[in-house]
PDB file of C-alpha atoms in Angstrom:
ATOM      1  CA  GLY A   1      -4.584  15.021  -8.159  1.00 80.00           C
ATOM      2  CA  GLU A   2      -2.320  11.846  -9.074  1.00 87.00           C
ATOM      3  CA  ASN A   3      -4.370   8.518  -8.993  1.00 91.00           C
ATOM      4  CA  VAL A   4      -2.173   5.493  -8.879  1.00 95.00           C
ATOM      5  CA  GLU A   5      -3.998   1.742  -9.613  1.00 96.00           C
ATOM      6  CA  GLN A   6      -2.320  -1.592  -8.709  1.00 97.00           C
ATOM      7  CA  HIS A   7      -2.878  -4.728 -10.020  1.00 97.00           C
ATOM      8  CA  PRO A   8      -3.215  -7.500  -8.878  1.00 97.00           C
ATOM      9  CA  SER A   9      -3.858  -7.293  -5.203  1.00 95.00           C
ATOM     10  CA  THR A  10      -2.696 -10.565  -4.271  1.00 96.00           C
ATOM     11  CA  LEU A  11       0.057 -12.655  -6.381  1.00 98.00           C
ATOM     12  CA  SER A  12       0.814 -16.397  -5.733  1.00 98.00           C
ATOM     13  CA  VAL A  13       3.774 -17.982  -7.769  1.00 98.00           C
ATOM     14  CA  GLN A  14       6.034 -20.920  -7.316  1.00 98.00           C
ATOM     15  CA  GLU A  15       9.667 -20.664  -6.234  1.00 98.00           C
ATOM     16  CA  GLY A  16      11.965 -20.005  -8.906  1.00 97.00           C
ATOM     17  CA  ASP A  17       9.091 -18.216 -11.388  1.00 98.00           C
ATOM     18  CA  SER A  18       8.968 -14.939 -12.465  1.00 98.00           C
ATOM     19  CA  ALA A  19       6.236 -12.317 -10.629  1.00 98.00           C
ATOM     20  CA  VAL A  20       4.969  -9.409 -12.375  1.00 98.00           C
ATOM     21  CA  ILE A  21       2.841  -6.245 -10.734  1.00 98.00           C
ATOM     22  CA  LYS A  22       1.639  -3.406 -12.604  1.00 98.00           C
ATOM     23  CA  CYS A  23       0.501   0.204 -12.104  1.00 98.00           C
ATOM     24  CA  THR A  24      -0.979   2.810 -14.021  1.00 98.00           C
ATOM     25  CA  TYR A  25      -1.137   6.665 -13.542  1.00 96.00           C
ATOM     26  CA  SER A  26      -3.394   9.418 -14.314  1.00 94.00           C
ATOM     27  CA  ASP A  27      -0.963  12.276 -14.198  1.00 92.00           C
ATOM     28  CA  SER A  28       1.031  12.897 -17.325  1.00 91.00           C
ATOM     29  CA  ALA A  29       3.524  15.093 -15.389  1.00 90.00           C
ATOM     30  CA  SER A  30       4.232  12.167 -13.099  1.00 91.00           C
ATOM     31  CA  ASN A  31       7.965  11.607 -13.329  1.00 91.00           C
ATOM     32  CA  TYR A  32       9.503   9.852 -10.313  1.00 92.00           C
ATOM     33  CA  PHE A  33       7.904   5.979  -9.792  1.00 95.00           C
ATOM     34  CA  PRO A  34       9.129   3.818  -6.979  1.00 95.00           C
ATOM     35  CA  TRP A  35       8.549   0.343  -5.720  1.00 97.00           C
ATOM     36  CA  TYR A  36       8.498  -0.390  -2.256  1.00 95.00           C
ATOM     37  CA  LYS A  37       8.182  -4.021  -0.221  1.00 96.00           C
ATOM     38  CA  GLN A  38       6.735  -4.277   2.832  1.00 94.00           C
ATOM     39  CA  GLU A  39       6.509  -7.111   5.426  1.00 93.00           C
ATOM     40  CA  LEU A  40       4.046  -7.661   7.960  1.00 88.00           C
ATOM     41  CA  GLY A  41       4.724  -4.791  10.739  1.00 86.00           C
ATOM     42  CA  LYS A  42       7.546  -3.316   9.271  1.00 90.00           C
ATOM     43  CA  ARG A  43       8.164  -0.232   7.558  1.00 91.00           C
ATOM     44  CA  PRO A  44       8.194   0.116   3.430  1.00 92.00           C
ATOM     45  CA  GLN A  45      11.835  -0.369   1.894  1.00 93.00           C
ATOM     46  CA  LEU A  46      12.660   0.751  -1.199  1.00 92.00           C
ATOM     47  CA  ILE A  47      13.656  -1.392  -3.682  1.00 95.00           C
ATOM     48  CA  ILE A  48      13.791  -0.221  -7.034  1.00 96.00           C
ATOM     49  CA  ASP A  49      13.003   3.437  -8.660  1.00 94.00           C
ATOM     50  CA  ILE A  50      12.327   4.744 -12.244  1.00 94.00           C
ATOM     51  CA  ARG A  51      12.551   8.206 -13.749  1.00 91.00           C
ATOM     52  CA  SER A  52      10.379   9.310 -16.409  1.00 88.00           C
ATOM     53  CA  ASN A  53      13.409   9.508 -19.105  1.00 87.00           C
ATOM     54  CA  VAL A  54      14.382   6.021 -18.662  1.00 87.00           C
ATOM     55  CA  GLY A  55      12.204   3.005 -19.786  1.00 93.00           C
ATOM     56  CA  GLU A  56      13.814   0.241 -17.958  1.00 96.00           C
ATOM     57  CA  LYS A  57      15.966  -0.215 -14.938  1.00 95.00           C
ATOM     58  CA  LYS A  58      17.385  -3.522 -13.567  1.00 97.00           C
ATOM     59  CA  ASP A  59      18.440  -4.657 -10.093  1.00 95.00           C
ATOM     60  CA  GLN A  60      19.686  -8.387 -10.373  1.00 96.00           C
ATOM     61  CA  ARG A  61      16.609 -10.000 -10.192  1.00 97.00           C
ATOM     62  CA  ILE A  62      14.206  -6.866  -9.696  1.00 98.00           C
ATOM     63  CA  ALA A  63      13.514  -5.012 -12.739  1.00 98.00           C
ATOM     64  CA  VAL A  64      10.946  -1.777 -13.576  1.00 98.00           C
ATOM     65  CA  THR A  65       9.626  -1.023 -16.782  1.00 97.00           C
ATOM     66  CA  LEU A  66       7.716   2.068 -17.774  1.00 97.00           C
ATOM     67  CA  ASN A  67       5.842   2.917 -20.857  1.00 96.00           C
ATOM     68  CA  LYS A  68       5.311   7.397 -20.582  1.00 94.00           C
ATOM     69  CA  THR A  69       2.627   7.091 -23.528  1.00 94.00           C
ATOM     70  CA  ALA A  70       0.435   4.479 -22.126  1.00 95.00           C
ATOM     71  CA  LYS A  71       1.102   5.571 -18.534  1.00 96.00           C
ATOM     72  CA  HIS A  72       1.917   2.527 -16.754  1.00 96.00           C
ATOM     73  CA  PHE A  73       4.720   0.928 -14.976  1.00 97.00           C
ATOM     74  CA  SER A  74       5.634  -2.554 -13.775  1.00 98.00           C
ATOM     75  CA  LEU A  75       7.855  -4.455 -11.399  1.00 98.00           C
ATOM     76  CA  HIS A  76       9.228  -7.954 -12.586  1.00 98.00           C
ATOM     77  CA  ILE A  77      10.822 -10.340 -10.116  1.00 98.00           C
ATOM     78  CA  THR A  78      12.358 -13.044 -11.685  1.00 98.00           C
ATOM     79  CA  GLU A  79      13.958 -15.986  -9.657  1.00 98.00           C
ATOM     80  CA  THR A  80      11.434 -15.778  -6.971  1.00 98.00           C
ATOM     81  CA  GLN A  81      12.320 -16.741  -3.494  1.00 97.00           C
ATOM     82  CA  PRO A  82      10.158 -17.519  -0.026  1.00 96.00           C
ATOM     83  CA  GLU A  83      11.422 -14.177   1.378  1.00 96.00           C
ATOM     84  CA  ASP A  84      10.585 -12.476  -1.586  1.00 97.00           C
ATOM     85  CA  SER A  85       7.183 -12.836  -0.079  1.00 97.00           C
ATOM     86  CA  ALA A  86       5.526  -9.453   1.229  1.00 96.00           C
ATOM     87  CA  VAL A  87       3.200  -6.606   0.261  1.00 95.00           C
ATOM     88  CA  TYR A  88       4.365  -4.367  -2.933  1.00 97.00           C
ATOM     89  CA  PHE A  89       3.508  -0.889  -3.333  1.00 96.00           C
ATOM     90  CA  CYS A  90       4.023   1.346  -6.454  1.00 97.00           C
ATOM     91  CA  ALA A  91       3.978   5.087  -6.089  1.00 95.00           C
ATOM     92  CA  ALA A  92       4.382   8.007  -8.480  1.00 94.00           C
ATOM     93  CA  ILE A  93       4.954  11.921  -7.948  1.00 89.00           C
ATOM     94  CA  GLY A  94       5.605  14.962 -10.207  1.00 79.00           C
ATOM     95  CA  GLY A  95       4.731  18.261 -11.299  1.00 72.00           C
ATOM     96  CA  SER A  96       3.503  20.167  -8.519  1.00 72.00           C
ATOM     97  CA  ALA A  97       3.212  17.291  -6.040  1.00 71.00           C
ATOM     98  CA  ARG A  98       4.943  17.191  -2.670  1.00 75.00           C
ATOM     99  CA  GLN A  99       4.609  13.544  -1.805  1.00 82.00           C
ATOM    100  CA  LEU A 100       3.822  10.458  -3.038  1.00 88.00           C
ATOM    101  CA  THR A 101       0.988   8.428  -4.376  1.00 91.00           C
ATOM    102  CA  PHE A 102       0.751   5.114  -3.493  1.00 93.00           C
ATOM    103  CA  GLY A 103      -1.043   2.242  -5.174  1.00 95.00           C
ATOM    104  CA  SER A 104      -3.150  -0.413  -3.322  1.00 94.00           C
ATOM    105  CA  GLY A 105      -0.343  -2.819  -2.993  1.00 95.00           C
ATOM    106  CA  THR A 106      -0.096  -6.476  -3.856  1.00 96.00           C
ATOM    107  CA  GLN A 107       0.114  -8.977  -1.457  1.00 96.00           C
ATOM    108  CA  LEU A 108       3.145 -11.643  -3.118  1.00 97.00           C
ATOM    109  CA  THR A 109       3.246 -15.380  -1.899  1.00 97.00           C
ATOM    110  CA  VAL A 110       6.236 -17.046  -3.354  1.00 97.00           C
ATOM    111  CA  LEU A 111       5.301 -20.812  -2.814  1.00 96.00           C
ATOM    112  CA  PRO A 112       8.489 -23.258  -1.550  1.00 91.00           C
TER     113      PRO A 112
ATOM    114  CA  GLY B   1      21.915   5.566   4.854  1.00 63.00           C
ATOM    115  CA  ALA B   2      19.564   7.773   6.458  1.00 68.00           C
ATOM    116  CA  VAL B   3      17.701   6.932   9.599  1.00 87.00           C
ATOM    117  CA  VAL B   4      13.868   7.657  10.904  1.00 93.00           C
ATOM    118  CA  SER B   5      13.169   6.579  14.052  1.00 94.00           C
ATOM    119  CA  GLN B   6       9.486   5.997  15.374  1.00 96.00           C
ATOM    120  CA  HIS B   7       8.386   5.397  18.965  1.00 96.00           C
ATOM    121  CA  PRO B   8       6.242   3.875  20.554  1.00 97.00           C
ATOM    122  CA  SER B   9       6.241   0.845  18.082  1.00 95.00           C
ATOM    123  CA  ARG B  10       3.016  -0.663  19.720  1.00 96.00           C
ATOM    124  CA  VAL B  11       0.676   0.635  21.861  1.00 97.00           C
ATOM    125  CA  ILE B  12      -2.731  -0.197  23.825  1.00 97.00           C
ATOM    126  CA  CYS B  13      -4.380   2.227  25.237  1.00 96.00           C
ATOM    127  CA  LYS B  14      -8.210   2.834  26.827  1.00 96.00           C
ATOM    128  CA  SER B  15     -11.122   4.231  24.701  1.00 97.00           C
ATOM    129  CA  GLY B  16     -11.396   8.156  25.871  1.00 96.00           C
ATOM    130  CA  THR B  17      -7.197   8.774  26.001  1.00 96.00           C
ATOM    131  CA  SER B  18      -4.776  10.355  24.212  1.00 97.00           C
ATOM    132  CA  VAL B  19      -1.630   8.644  22.587  1.00 97.00           C
ATOM    133  CA  LYS B  20       0.987  10.664  21.217  1.00 97.00           C
ATOM    134  CA  ILE B  21       3.968   9.037  18.578  1.00 98.00           C
ATOM    135  CA  GLU B  22       6.833  10.377  17.540  1.00 97.00           C
ATOM    136  CA  CYS B  23       8.862  10.841  14.168  1.00 96.00           C
ATOM    137  CA  ARG B  24      12.631  11.793  14.844  1.00 94.00           C
ATOM    138  CA  SER B  25      15.356  12.296  11.955  1.00 91.00           C
ATOM    139  CA  LEU B  26      18.207  10.912  13.223  1.00 90.00           C
ATOM    140  CA  ASP B  27      21.253  11.791  11.290  1.00 85.00           C
ATOM    141  CA  PHE B  28      19.337  14.609   9.068  1.00 86.00           C
ATOM    142  CA  GLN B  29      16.982  17.585   9.271  1.00 86.00           C
ATOM    143  CA  ALA B  30      13.376  17.248   7.712  1.00 85.00           C
ATOM    144  CA  THR B  31      11.831  20.472   7.261  1.00 82.00           C
ATOM    145  CA  THR B  32       8.703  18.290   6.124  1.00 87.00           C
ATOM    146  CA  MET B  33       8.021  14.587   7.500  1.00 91.00           C
ATOM    147  CA  PHE B  34       4.315  12.541   6.491  1.00 93.00           C
ATOM    148  CA  TRP B  35       1.957  10.939   8.615  1.00 96.00           C
ATOM    149  CA  TYR B  36       0.168   7.991   6.736  1.00 95.00           C
ATOM    150  CA  ARG B  37      -2.344   5.338   8.271  1.00 96.00           C
ATOM    151  CA  GLN B  38      -2.374   1.995   7.008  1.00 93.00           C
ATOM    152  CA  PHE B  39      -5.292  -0.494   7.924  1.00 90.00           C
ATOM    153  CA  PRO B  40      -4.342  -4.388   7.663  1.00 85.00           C
ATOM    154  CA  LYS B  41      -4.139  -5.071   4.096  1.00 81.00           C
ATOM    155  CA  GLN B  42      -4.326  -1.925   2.788  1.00 86.00           C
ATOM    156  CA  SER B  43      -2.295   1.012   1.066  1.00 89.00           C
ATOM    157  CA  LEU B  44      -0.737   3.682   2.748  1.00 91.00           C
ATOM    158  CA  MET B  45      -3.205   6.516   3.100  1.00 92.00           C
ATOM    159  CA  LEU B  46      -1.636  10.275   3.824  1.00 92.00           C
ATOM    160  CA  MET B  47      -2.865  11.769   6.713  1.00 94.00           C
ATOM    161  CA  ALA B  48      -1.133  15.009   6.640  1.00 94.00           C
ATOM    162  CA  THR B  49       1.822  16.729   5.722  1.00 92.00           C
ATOM    163  CA  SER B  50       3.797  18.126   8.889  1.00 90.00           C
ATOM    164  CA  ASN B  51       6.022  21.511   8.292  1.00 86.00           C
ATOM    165  CA  GLU B  52       8.170  22.501  10.729  1.00 85.00           C
ATOM    166  CA  GLY B  53       7.340  26.223  12.356  1.00 84.00           C
ATOM    167  CA  SER B  54       4.310  25.990  10.692  1.00 85.00           C
ATOM    168  CA  LYS B  55       0.978  24.555  10.618  1.00 89.00           C
ATOM    169  CA  ALA B  56       0.592  20.654   9.352  1.00 92.00           C
ATOM    170  CA  THR B  57      -1.316  20.439   6.261  1.00 92.00           C
ATOM    171  CA  TYR B  58      -4.297  17.846   6.571  1.00 94.00           C
ATOM    172  CA  GLU B  59      -5.486  15.410   3.747  1.00 92.00           C
ATOM    173  CA  GLN B  60      -9.743  15.634   2.784  1.00 91.00           C
ATOM    174  CA  GLY B  61     -11.424  14.354   5.568  1.00 93.00           C
ATOM    175  CA  VAL B  62      -8.680  13.876   7.895  1.00 95.00           C
ATOM    176  CA  GLU B  63     -10.102  15.752  11.465  1.00 94.00           C
ATOM    177  CA  LYS B  64      -7.074  18.109  12.487  1.00 93.00           C
ATOM    178  CA  ASP B  65      -8.793  18.309  15.952  1.00 94.00           C
ATOM    179  CA  LYS B  66      -8.574  14.709  16.524  1.00 96.00           C
ATOM    180  CA  PHE B  67      -4.767  13.884  14.763  1.00 97.00           C
ATOM    181  CA  LEU B  68      -2.792  16.769  16.368  1.00 96.00           C
ATOM    182  CA  ILE B  69       0.570  17.097  14.642  1.00 94.00           C
ATOM    183  CA  ASN B  70       3.350  19.362  15.808  1.00 91.00           C
ATOM    184  CA  HIS B  71       6.416  19.674  14.291  1.00 89.00           C
ATOM    185  CA  ALA B  72       9.013  22.042  16.772  1.00 83.00           C
ATOM    186  CA  SER B  73      12.204  21.393  15.360  1.00 88.00           C
ATOM    187  CA  LEU B  74      13.752  20.151  12.521  1.00 88.00           C
ATOM    188  CA  THR B  75      14.080  16.360  13.925  1.00 91.00           C
ATOM    189  CA  LEU B  76      11.270  15.814  15.582  1.00 93.00           C
ATOM    190  CA  SER B  77       7.453  15.317  14.517  1.00 94.00           C
ATOM    191  CA  THR B  78       4.327  14.490  16.667  1.00 96.00           C
ATOM    192  CA  LEU B  79       1.008  12.949  16.282  1.00 97.00           C
ATOM    193  CA  THR B  80      -1.607  12.914  18.697  1.00 97.00           C
ATOM    194  CA  VAL B  81      -4.422  11.053  18.471  1.00 97.00           C
ATOM    195  CA  THR B  82      -6.677  12.818  21.008  1.00 97.00           C
ATOM    196  CA  SER B  83      -9.704  10.926  22.977  1.00 96.00           C
ATOM    197  CA  ALA B  84      -8.857   7.711  21.212  1.00 96.00           C
ATOM    198  CA  HIS B  85     -11.626   5.170  19.856  1.00 96.00           C
ATOM    199  CA  PRO B  86     -11.669   2.057  18.624  1.00 96.00           C
ATOM    200  CA  GLU B  87     -12.276   2.778  14.957  1.00 95.00           C
ATOM    201  CA  ASP B  88      -8.559   4.776  15.701  1.00 96.00           C
ATOM    202  CA  SER B  89      -6.814   1.544  15.835  1.00 96.00           C
ATOM    203  CA  SER B  90      -4.685   1.452  13.062  1.00 95.00           C
ATOM    204  CA  PHE B  91      -0.632   1.318  11.950  1.00 95.00           C
ATOM    205  CA  TYR B  92       0.741   4.741  12.146  1.00 97.00           C
ATOM    206  CA  ILE B  93       3.652   5.368   9.898  1.00 96.00           C
ATOM    207  CA  CYS B  94       5.851   8.634   9.463  1.00 96.00           C
ATOM    208  CA  SER B  95       8.177   9.369   6.567  1.00 93.00           C
ATOM    209  CA  ALA B  96      10.769  12.515   5.738  1.00 90.00           C
ATOM    210  CA  ASN B  97      12.776  13.504   3.226  1.00 81.00           C
ATOM    211  CA  LEU B  98      16.596  13.680   3.363  1.00 75.00           C
ATOM    212  CA  LEU B  99      16.743  16.364   0.794  1.00 69.00           C
ATOM    213  CA  GLN B 100      14.029  18.598   0.247  1.00 66.00           C
ATOM    214  CA  GLY B 101      12.038  18.062  -2.995  1.00 66.00           C
ATOM    215  CA  ALA B 102      13.526  14.662  -3.690  1.00 72.00           C
ATOM    216  CA  PRO B 103      11.063  11.790  -3.363  1.00 70.00           C
ATOM    217  CA  GLU B 104      13.752   9.095  -3.863  1.00 69.00           C
ATOM    218  CA  LYS B 105      15.296  10.181  -0.624  1.00 77.00           C
ATOM    219  CA  LEU B 106      11.943   9.356   1.377  1.00 83.00           C
ATOM    220  CA  PHE B 107      12.654   7.344   4.447  1.00 89.00           C
ATOM    221  CA  PHE B 108      10.057   5.804   6.567  1.00 93.00           C
ATOM    222  CA  GLY B 109       9.677   5.220  10.461  1.00 95.00           C
ATOM    223  CA  SER B 110       9.465   1.917  11.788  1.00 93.00           C
ATOM    224  CA  GLY B 111       5.269   2.191  12.302  1.00 95.00           C
ATOM    225  CA  THR B 112       3.307   2.145  15.195  1.00 96.00           C
ATOM    226  CA  GLN B 113       0.374  -0.212  16.190  1.00 96.00           C
ATOM    227  CA  LEU B 114      -1.864   1.603  17.917  1.00 97.00           C
ATOM    228  CA  SER B 115      -5.061  -0.828  19.670  1.00 97.00           C
ATOM    229  CA  VAL B 116      -7.555   1.234  21.430  1.00 96.00           C
ATOM    230  CA  LEU B 117      -9.856  -1.269  23.893  1.00 95.00           C
TER     231      LEU B 117
END
């Protein structure tokens, strides 16, 4: 089955700086890669996603890049704000899989 | 957007009792729902896939007799933690697909924090 690895597990940045979180996946059949933001005790919220037929997608301060050859994808947050502080999860699905496989999560802290 | 409602949000129970958690799709029908368990500062671990009208599919290592799943209608799945013990204390969360086979249409419930004394 699919295996998704996520790094780093914790990340602290100064407000206004950029943050990058990286994930790798094992199943070359995976073709959908979402990113979720989860605040403490709350439900995960989809913030951006990408399909395997594109290499990059951007939505305001958030962007995701995908390298199918290397089987890795990354989340980029620019001009970080304190409200960006949360746990971020990457995930992957594709092929015959019926459910998402999640990464281990990254605790992002944006320092004011 | 689609809404998945989960109740209760928090429950505290004594060891040995059973706890039922409900997951409802409010404005769409979900033939499949997923149940996850999440420990503090850890990822979402899939416990089982709930299938309307049939038996749930459990992930390896998850005791089906301990975590009973019932998906009796297209809008409701329940997870019952039977004879709960302190090690069952965790954050449980469900999810449902708005559209079968469309993972981008996955919506999560608000989660249930279970504390077993």
